[in-house]
Tab-separated table of C-alpha atoms in Angstrom:
chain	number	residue	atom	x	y	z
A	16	UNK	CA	-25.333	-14.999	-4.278
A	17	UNK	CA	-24.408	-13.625	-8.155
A	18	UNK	CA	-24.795	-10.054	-7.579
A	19	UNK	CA	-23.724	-7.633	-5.279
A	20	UNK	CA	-25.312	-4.375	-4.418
A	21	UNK	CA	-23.376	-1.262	-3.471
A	22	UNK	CA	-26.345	0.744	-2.716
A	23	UNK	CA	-26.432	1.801	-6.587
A	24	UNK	CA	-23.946	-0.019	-8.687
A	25	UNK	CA	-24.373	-3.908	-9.215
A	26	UNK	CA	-21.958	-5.949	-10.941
A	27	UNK	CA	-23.136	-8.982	-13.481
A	28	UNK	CA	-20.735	-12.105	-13.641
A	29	UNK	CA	-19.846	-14.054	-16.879
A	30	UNK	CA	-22.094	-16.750	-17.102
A	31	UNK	CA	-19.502	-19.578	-15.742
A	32	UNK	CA	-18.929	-17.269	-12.293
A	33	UNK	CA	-22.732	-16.953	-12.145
A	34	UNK	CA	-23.539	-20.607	-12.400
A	35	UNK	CA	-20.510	-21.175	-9.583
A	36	UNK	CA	-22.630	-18.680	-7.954
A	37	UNK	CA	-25.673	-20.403	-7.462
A	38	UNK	CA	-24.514	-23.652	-5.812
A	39	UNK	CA	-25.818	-23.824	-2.354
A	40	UNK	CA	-22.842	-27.347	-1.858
A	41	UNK	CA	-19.574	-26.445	-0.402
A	42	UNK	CA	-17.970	-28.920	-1.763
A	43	UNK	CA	-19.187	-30.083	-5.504
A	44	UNK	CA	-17.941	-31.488	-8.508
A	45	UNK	CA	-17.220	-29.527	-11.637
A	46	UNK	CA	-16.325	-31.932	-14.007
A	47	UNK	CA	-14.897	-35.358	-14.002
A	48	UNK	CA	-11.363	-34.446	-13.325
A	49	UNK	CA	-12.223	-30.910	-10.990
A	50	UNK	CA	-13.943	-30.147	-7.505
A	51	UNK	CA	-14.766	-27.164	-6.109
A	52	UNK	CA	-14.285	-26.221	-2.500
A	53	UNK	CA	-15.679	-23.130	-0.884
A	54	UNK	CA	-15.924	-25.028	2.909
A	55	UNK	CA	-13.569	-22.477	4.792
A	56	UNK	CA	-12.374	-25.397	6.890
A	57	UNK	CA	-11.618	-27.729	3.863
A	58	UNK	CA	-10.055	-25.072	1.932
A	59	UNK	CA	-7.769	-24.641	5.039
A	60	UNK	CA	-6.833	-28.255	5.315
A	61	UNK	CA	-6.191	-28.288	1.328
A	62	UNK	CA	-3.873	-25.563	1.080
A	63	UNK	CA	-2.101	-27.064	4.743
A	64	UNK	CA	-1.957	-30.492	3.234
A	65	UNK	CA	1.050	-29.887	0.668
A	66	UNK	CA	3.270	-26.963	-0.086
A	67	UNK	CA	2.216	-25.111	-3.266
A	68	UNK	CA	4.089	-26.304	-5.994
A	69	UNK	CA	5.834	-24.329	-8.262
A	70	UNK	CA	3.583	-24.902	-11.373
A	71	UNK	CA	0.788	-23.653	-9.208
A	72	UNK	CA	2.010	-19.921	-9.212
A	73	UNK	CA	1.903	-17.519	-11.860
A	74	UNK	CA	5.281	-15.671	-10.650
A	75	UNK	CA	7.203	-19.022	-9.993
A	76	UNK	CA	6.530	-21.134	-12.876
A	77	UNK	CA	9.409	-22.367	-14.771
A	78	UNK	CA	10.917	-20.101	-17.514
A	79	UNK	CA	13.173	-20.098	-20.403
A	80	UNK	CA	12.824	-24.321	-19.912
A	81	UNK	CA	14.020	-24.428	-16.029
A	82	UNK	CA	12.829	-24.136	-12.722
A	83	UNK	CA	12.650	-20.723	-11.068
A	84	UNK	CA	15.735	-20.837	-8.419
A	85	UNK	CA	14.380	-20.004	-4.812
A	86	UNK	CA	16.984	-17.619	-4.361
A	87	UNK	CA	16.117	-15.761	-7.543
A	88	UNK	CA	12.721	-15.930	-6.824
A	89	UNK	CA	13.396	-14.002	-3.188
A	90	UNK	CA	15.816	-11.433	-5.089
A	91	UNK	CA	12.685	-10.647	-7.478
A	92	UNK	CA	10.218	-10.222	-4.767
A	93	UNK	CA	12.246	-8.007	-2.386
A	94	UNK	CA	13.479	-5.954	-5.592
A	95	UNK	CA	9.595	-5.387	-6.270
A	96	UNK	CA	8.926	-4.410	-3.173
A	97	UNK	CA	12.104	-1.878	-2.783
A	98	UNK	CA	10.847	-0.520	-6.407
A	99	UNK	CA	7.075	-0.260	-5.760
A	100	UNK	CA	7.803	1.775	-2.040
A	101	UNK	CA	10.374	4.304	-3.775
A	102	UNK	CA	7.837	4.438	-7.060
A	103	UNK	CA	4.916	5.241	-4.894
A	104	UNK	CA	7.042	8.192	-2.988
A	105	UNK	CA	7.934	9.926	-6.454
A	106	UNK	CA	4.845	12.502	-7.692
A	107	UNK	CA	2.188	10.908	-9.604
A	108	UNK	CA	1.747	11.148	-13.069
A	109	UNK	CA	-0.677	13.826	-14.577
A	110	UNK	CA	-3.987	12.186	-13.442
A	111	UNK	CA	-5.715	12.487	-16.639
A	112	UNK	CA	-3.728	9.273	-17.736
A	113	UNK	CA	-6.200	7.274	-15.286
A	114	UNK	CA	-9.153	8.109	-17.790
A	115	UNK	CA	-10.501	5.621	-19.836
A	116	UNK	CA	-11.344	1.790	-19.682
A	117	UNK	CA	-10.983	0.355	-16.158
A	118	UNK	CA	-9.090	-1.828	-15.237
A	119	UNK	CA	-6.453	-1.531	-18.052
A	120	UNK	CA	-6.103	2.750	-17.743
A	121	UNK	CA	-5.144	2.270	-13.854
A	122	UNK	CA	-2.871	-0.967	-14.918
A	123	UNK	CA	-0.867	1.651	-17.304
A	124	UNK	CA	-1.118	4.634	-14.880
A	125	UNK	CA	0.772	2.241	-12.262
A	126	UNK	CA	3.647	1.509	-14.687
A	127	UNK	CA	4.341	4.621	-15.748
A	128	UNK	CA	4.345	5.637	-11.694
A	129	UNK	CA	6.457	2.896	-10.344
A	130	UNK	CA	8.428	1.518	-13.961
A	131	UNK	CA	9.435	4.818	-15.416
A	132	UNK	CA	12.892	4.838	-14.432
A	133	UNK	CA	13.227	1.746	-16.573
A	134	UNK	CA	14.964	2.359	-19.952
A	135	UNK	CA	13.697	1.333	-23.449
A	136	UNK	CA	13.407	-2.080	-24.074
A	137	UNK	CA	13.267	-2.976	-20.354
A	138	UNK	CA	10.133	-0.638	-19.692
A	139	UNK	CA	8.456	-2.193	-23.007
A	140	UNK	CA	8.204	-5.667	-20.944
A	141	UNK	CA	5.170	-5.208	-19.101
A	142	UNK	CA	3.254	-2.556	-21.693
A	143	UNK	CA	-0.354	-3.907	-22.740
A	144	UNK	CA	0.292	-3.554	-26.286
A	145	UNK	CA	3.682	-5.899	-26.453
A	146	UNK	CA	2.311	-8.586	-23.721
A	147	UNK	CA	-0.524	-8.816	-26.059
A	148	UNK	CA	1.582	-9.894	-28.802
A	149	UNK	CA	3.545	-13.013	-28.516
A	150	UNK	CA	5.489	-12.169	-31.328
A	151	UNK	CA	6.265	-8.652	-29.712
A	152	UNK	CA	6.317	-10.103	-26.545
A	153	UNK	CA	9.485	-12.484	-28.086
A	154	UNK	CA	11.168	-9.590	-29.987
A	155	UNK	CA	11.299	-7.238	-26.771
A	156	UNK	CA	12.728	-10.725	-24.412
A	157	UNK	CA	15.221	-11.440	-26.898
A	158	UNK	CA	16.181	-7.491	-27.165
A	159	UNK	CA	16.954	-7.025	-23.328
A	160	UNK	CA	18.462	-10.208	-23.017
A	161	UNK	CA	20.789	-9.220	-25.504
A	162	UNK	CA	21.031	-5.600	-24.096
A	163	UNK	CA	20.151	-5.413	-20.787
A	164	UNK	CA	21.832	-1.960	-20.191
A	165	UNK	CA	25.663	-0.469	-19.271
A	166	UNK	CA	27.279	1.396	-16.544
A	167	UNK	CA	27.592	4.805	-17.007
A	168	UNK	CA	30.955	6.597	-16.995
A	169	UNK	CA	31.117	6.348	-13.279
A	170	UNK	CA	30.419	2.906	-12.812
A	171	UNK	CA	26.830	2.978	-12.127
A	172	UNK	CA	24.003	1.190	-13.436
A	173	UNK	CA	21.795	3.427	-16.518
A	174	UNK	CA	19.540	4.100	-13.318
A	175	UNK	CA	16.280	1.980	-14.002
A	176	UNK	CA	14.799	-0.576	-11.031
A	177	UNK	CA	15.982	-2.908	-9.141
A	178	UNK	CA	14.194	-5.314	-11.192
A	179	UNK	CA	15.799	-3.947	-14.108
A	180	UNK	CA	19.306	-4.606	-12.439
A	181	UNK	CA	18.633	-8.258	-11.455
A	182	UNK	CA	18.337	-8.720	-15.304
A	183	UNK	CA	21.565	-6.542	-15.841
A	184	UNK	CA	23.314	-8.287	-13.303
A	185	UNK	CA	22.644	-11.974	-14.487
A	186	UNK	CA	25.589	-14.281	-14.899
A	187	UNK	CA	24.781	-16.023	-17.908
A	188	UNK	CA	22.078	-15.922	-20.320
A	189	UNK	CA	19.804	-18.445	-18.799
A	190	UNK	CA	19.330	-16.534	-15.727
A	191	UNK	CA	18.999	-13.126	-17.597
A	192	UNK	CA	16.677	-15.207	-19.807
A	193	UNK	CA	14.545	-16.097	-16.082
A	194	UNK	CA	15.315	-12.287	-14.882
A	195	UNK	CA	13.771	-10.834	-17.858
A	196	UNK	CA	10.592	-13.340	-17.401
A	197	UNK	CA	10.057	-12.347	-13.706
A	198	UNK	CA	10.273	-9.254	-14.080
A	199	UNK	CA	7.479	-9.079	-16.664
A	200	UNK	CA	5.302	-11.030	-14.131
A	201	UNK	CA	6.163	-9.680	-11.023
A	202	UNK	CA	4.930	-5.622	-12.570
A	203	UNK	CA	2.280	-7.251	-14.343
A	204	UNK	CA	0.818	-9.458	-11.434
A	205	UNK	CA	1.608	-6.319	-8.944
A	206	UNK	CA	0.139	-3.820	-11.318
A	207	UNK	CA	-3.243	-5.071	-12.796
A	208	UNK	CA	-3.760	-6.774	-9.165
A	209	UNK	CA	-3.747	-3.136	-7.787
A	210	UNK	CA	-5.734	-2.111	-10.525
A	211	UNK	CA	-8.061	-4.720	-10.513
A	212	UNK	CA	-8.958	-3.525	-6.548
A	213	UNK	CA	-8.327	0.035	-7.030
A	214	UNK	CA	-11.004	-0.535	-10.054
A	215	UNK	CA	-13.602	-2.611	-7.948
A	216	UNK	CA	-13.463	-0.307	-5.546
A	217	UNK	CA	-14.243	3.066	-7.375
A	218	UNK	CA	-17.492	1.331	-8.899
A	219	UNK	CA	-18.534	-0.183	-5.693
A	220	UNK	CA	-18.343	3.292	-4.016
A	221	UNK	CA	-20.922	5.049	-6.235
A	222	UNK	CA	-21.313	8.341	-5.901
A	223	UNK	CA	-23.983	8.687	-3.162
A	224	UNK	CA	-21.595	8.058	-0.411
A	225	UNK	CA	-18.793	8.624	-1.744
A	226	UNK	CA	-17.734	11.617	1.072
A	227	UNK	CA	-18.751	8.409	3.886
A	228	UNK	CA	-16.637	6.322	1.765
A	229	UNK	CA	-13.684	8.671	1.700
A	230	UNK	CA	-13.337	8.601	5.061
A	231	UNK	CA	-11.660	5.059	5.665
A	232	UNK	CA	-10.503	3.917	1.917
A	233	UNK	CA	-8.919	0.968	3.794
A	234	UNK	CA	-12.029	-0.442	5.096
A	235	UNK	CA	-13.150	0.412	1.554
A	236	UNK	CA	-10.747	-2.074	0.272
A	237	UNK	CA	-10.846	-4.345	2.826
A	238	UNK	CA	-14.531	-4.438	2.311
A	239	UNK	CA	-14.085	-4.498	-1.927
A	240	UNK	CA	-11.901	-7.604	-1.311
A	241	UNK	CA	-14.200	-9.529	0.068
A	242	UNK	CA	-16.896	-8.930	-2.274
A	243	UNK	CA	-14.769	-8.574	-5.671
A	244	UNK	CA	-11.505	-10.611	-4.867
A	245	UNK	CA	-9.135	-10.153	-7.964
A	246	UNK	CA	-7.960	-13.773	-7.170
A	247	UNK	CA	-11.159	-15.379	-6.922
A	248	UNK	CA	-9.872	-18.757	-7.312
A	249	UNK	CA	-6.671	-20.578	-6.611
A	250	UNK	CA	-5.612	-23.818	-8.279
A	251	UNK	CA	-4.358	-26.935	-6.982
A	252	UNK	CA	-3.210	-29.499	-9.152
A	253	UNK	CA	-4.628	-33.558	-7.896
A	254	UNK	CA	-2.955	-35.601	-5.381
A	255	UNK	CA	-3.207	-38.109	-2.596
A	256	UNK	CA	-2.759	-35.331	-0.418
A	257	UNK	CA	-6.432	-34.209	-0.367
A	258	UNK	CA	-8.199	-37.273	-0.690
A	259	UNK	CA	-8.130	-38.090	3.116
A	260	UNK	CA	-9.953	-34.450	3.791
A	261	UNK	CA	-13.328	-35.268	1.643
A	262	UNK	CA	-14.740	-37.976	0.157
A	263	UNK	CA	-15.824	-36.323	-2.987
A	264	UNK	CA	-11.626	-36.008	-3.607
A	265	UNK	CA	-9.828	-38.590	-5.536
A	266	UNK	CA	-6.089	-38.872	-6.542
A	267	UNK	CA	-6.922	-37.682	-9.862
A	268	UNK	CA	-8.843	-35.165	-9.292
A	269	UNK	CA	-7.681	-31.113	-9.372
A	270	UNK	CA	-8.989	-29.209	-6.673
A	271	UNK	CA	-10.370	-25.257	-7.248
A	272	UNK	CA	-10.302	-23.342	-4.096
A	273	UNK	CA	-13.527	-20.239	-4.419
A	274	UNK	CA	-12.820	-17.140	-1.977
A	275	UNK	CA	-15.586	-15.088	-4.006
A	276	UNK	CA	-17.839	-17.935	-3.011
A	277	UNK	CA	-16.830	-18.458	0.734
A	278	UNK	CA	-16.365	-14.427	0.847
A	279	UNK	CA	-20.210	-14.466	-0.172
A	280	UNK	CA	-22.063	-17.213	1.559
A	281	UNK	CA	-24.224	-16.479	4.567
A	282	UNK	CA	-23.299	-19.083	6.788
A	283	UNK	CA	-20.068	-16.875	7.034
A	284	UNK	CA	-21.025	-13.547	6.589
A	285	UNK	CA	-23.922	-11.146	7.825
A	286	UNK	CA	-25.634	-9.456	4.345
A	287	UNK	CA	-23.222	-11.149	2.541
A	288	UNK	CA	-23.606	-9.218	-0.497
A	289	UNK	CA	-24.307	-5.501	0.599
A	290	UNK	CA	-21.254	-3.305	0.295
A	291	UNK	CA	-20.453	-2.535	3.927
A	292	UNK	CA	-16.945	-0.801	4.458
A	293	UNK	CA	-18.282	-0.231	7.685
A	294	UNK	CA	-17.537	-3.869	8.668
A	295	UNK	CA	-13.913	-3.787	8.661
A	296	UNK	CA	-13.615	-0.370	11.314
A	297	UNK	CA	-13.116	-1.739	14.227
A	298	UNK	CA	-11.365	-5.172	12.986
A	299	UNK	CA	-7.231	-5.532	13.851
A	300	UNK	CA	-6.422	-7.605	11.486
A	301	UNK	CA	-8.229	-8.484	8.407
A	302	UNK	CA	-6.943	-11.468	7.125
A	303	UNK	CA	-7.541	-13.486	10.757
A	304	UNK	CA	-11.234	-13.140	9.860
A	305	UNK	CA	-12.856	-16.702	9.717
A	306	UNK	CA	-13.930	-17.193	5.986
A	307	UNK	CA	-11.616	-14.273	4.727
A	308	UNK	CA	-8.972	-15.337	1.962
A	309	UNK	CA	-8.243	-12.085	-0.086
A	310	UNK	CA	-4.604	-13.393	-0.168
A	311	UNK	CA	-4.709	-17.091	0.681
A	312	UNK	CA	-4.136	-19.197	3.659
A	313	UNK	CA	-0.314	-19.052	5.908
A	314	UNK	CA	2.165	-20.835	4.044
A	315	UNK	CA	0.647	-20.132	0.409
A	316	UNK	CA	0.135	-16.371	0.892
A	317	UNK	CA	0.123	-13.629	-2.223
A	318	UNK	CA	4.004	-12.680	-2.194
A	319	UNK	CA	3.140	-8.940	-3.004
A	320	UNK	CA	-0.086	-9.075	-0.295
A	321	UNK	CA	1.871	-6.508	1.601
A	322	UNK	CA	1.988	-3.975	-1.629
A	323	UNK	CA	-1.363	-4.386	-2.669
A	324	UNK	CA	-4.202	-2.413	-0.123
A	325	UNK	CA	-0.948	0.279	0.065
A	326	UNK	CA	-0.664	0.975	-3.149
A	327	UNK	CA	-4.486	0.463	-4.022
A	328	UNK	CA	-5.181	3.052	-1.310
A	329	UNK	CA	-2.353	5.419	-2.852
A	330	UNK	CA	-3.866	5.172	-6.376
A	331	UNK	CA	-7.289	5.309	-4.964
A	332	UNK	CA	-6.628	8.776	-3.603
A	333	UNK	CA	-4.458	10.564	-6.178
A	334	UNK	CA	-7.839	9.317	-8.487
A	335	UNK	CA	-10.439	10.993	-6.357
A	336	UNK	CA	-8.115	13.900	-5.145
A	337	UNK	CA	-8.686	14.464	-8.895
A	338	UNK	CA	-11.782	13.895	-9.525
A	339	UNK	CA	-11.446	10.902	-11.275
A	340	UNK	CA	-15.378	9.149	-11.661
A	341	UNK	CA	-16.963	6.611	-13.171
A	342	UNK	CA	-18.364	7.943	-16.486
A	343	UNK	CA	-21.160	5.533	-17.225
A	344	UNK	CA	-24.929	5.807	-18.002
A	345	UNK	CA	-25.380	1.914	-16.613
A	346	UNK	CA	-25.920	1.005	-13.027
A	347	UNK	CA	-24.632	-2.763	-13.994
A	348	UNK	CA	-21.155	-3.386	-14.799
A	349	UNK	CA	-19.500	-6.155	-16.461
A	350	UNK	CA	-17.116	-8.649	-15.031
A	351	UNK	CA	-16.184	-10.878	-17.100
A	352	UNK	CA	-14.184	-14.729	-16.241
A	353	UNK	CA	-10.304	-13.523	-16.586
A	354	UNK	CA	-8.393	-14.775	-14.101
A	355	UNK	CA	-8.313	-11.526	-11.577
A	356	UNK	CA	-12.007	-10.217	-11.313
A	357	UNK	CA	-12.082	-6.994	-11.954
A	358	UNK	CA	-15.330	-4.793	-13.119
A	359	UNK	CA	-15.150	-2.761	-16.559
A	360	UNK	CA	-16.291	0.945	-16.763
A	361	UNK	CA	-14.713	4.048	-18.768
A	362	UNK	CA	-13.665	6.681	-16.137
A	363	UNK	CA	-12.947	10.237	-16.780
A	364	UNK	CA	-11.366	13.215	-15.106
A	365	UNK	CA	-14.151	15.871	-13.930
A	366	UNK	CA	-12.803	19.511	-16.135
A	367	UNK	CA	-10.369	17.816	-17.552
């Protein structure tokens, strides 16, 4: 099961993904403390047995040394959502910006589409080169919770997001403190999650059918998440809850939930690891295909799953509308173990 074929392209696996790869057991032990579940029934039952806790998601997890209110937490995902659909409506940025090293040139190119409206330091929050830097990363926190922007002479907000004007609108500095910390993780998860697929995707095509390809970019994607899932794996930290479901589950252990290894095993799936867009055309409704679990189960669900395969397709076509194509000499692409999957190659703009 390690490598997938898109008629062309293959992808190679970091050695850890590979080895997770070639289990033929469902349901196995990792380590002493860890099992591994890719049993579509079982993973069911695990993520029905207990509501995810809060620690669990990347978004949610407590910041500035509290819990993440629900409340807040709803304000932040419907303000991304009312951001990323007026972002996407506004003309894309000069295309040439999408050349370069994948996935992190389409993670920029999204900011710059859907952020830009953000002033200095808000916009610096999610940029690559201050989220790499924990110092930086402190520096720019500290400046927008300190200055998180003014009216204007008629009352107004300094323009910017509506993520920008949950932090501006925080009563005290603890919650500006939380605003300023989910809204660098709600643009980052949103934008190198759309990346990530948009990324997958383009190197999966390859060029021989690309026209065939550009036909239906949703079954494309549809298609991309099941072989190349940016969330791969989902986390679930040990309990009582799940020891009743297997017997290879104690209290102690943690339990680590594999869609790339259910979305790739042939009891499930038909050529499991040809790329096959073709698949998805005449299916309603994606995600209520048995052993499908690009955004997880009901009740623990992606928040932004409804953004994602939009805005993927969006970016997807303003690339090749361009002529945006994979510039590299190797057939075999790189993904290495980061927690979204997503395939490395340099792109470039055709006579740019």
């Amino acid at each position: 099961m390690a490598t997938a074929t898109a008629r062309s392209r293959s992808v190679v696996f970091a050695p850890t993904i590979r080895d997770l790869l070639a289990r033929d057991e469902k349901v196995f032990r990792i380590d002493p403390g860890k099992v591994g579940v890719s049993d579509s029934r079982l993973m069911a039952e695990i993520v029905a047995a207990r509501p995810v806790l809060s620690t669990e998601r990347s978004v949610y997890k407590p910041a500035a040394g509290a819990e993440i209110p629900h409340d807040s937490a709803t304000r932040t995902i419907r303000a991304l959502g009312q951001d990323a659909m007026a972002g996407i409506r506004n003309p894309p940025p000069p295309v040439r910006g999408m050349a370069g090293s994948w996935p992190y040139a389409g993670t920029s190119y999204l900011r710059r589409w859907l952020f830009s409206a953000d002033p200095l330091p808000v916009s610096l929050l999610s940029k690559r080169g201050v989220t790499r830097s924990d110092a930086l990363s402190r520096l720019v926190d500290r400046a927008v919770t300190r200055w998180p922007g003014s009216p204007d002479q008629d009352g107004r907000q300094d323009g910017g997001t509506a993520l920008a004007g949950l932090i501006r609108g925080a009563d005290d500095t603890l919650e500006r403190k939380q605003a300023v910390a989910m809204y660098r993780r709600a643009t980052a998860t949103l934008c190198d999650g759309v990346a990530a697929l948009a990324g997958n995707a383009l190197w999966l095509m390859g060029p021989q059918r690309l026209p065939e390809h550009r036909a239906d970019l949703t079954a494309v994607l549809w298609e991309t998440l099941r072989l190349l899932p940016p969330a791969w794996m989902l986390y679930r930290n040990g309990g009582t809850a799940y020891t009743a479901l297997h017997p290879e589950i104690r209290p102690e252990d943690d339990v680590a939930l594999f869609p790339l290894l259910m979305h790739r095993h042939p009891d499930y799936w038909s050529d499991p690891l040809e790329f096959r867009p073709e698949r998805w055309e005449d299916v309603a409704d994606p995600e209520k295909e048995p052993a499908f679990m690009p955004f997880g189960f009901d009740g623990a669900r992606c928040w932004a799953k409804h953004l994602v395969v939009p805005l993927a397709e969006r970016l997807l076509t303003v690339a090749l509308d361009n002529r945006l194509v994979v510039h590299s000499p190797q057939q075999e692409a790189q993904v290495p173990l980061r927690s979204l999957l997503s395939v490395r190659f340099e792109a470039r703009v055709l006579g740019a």
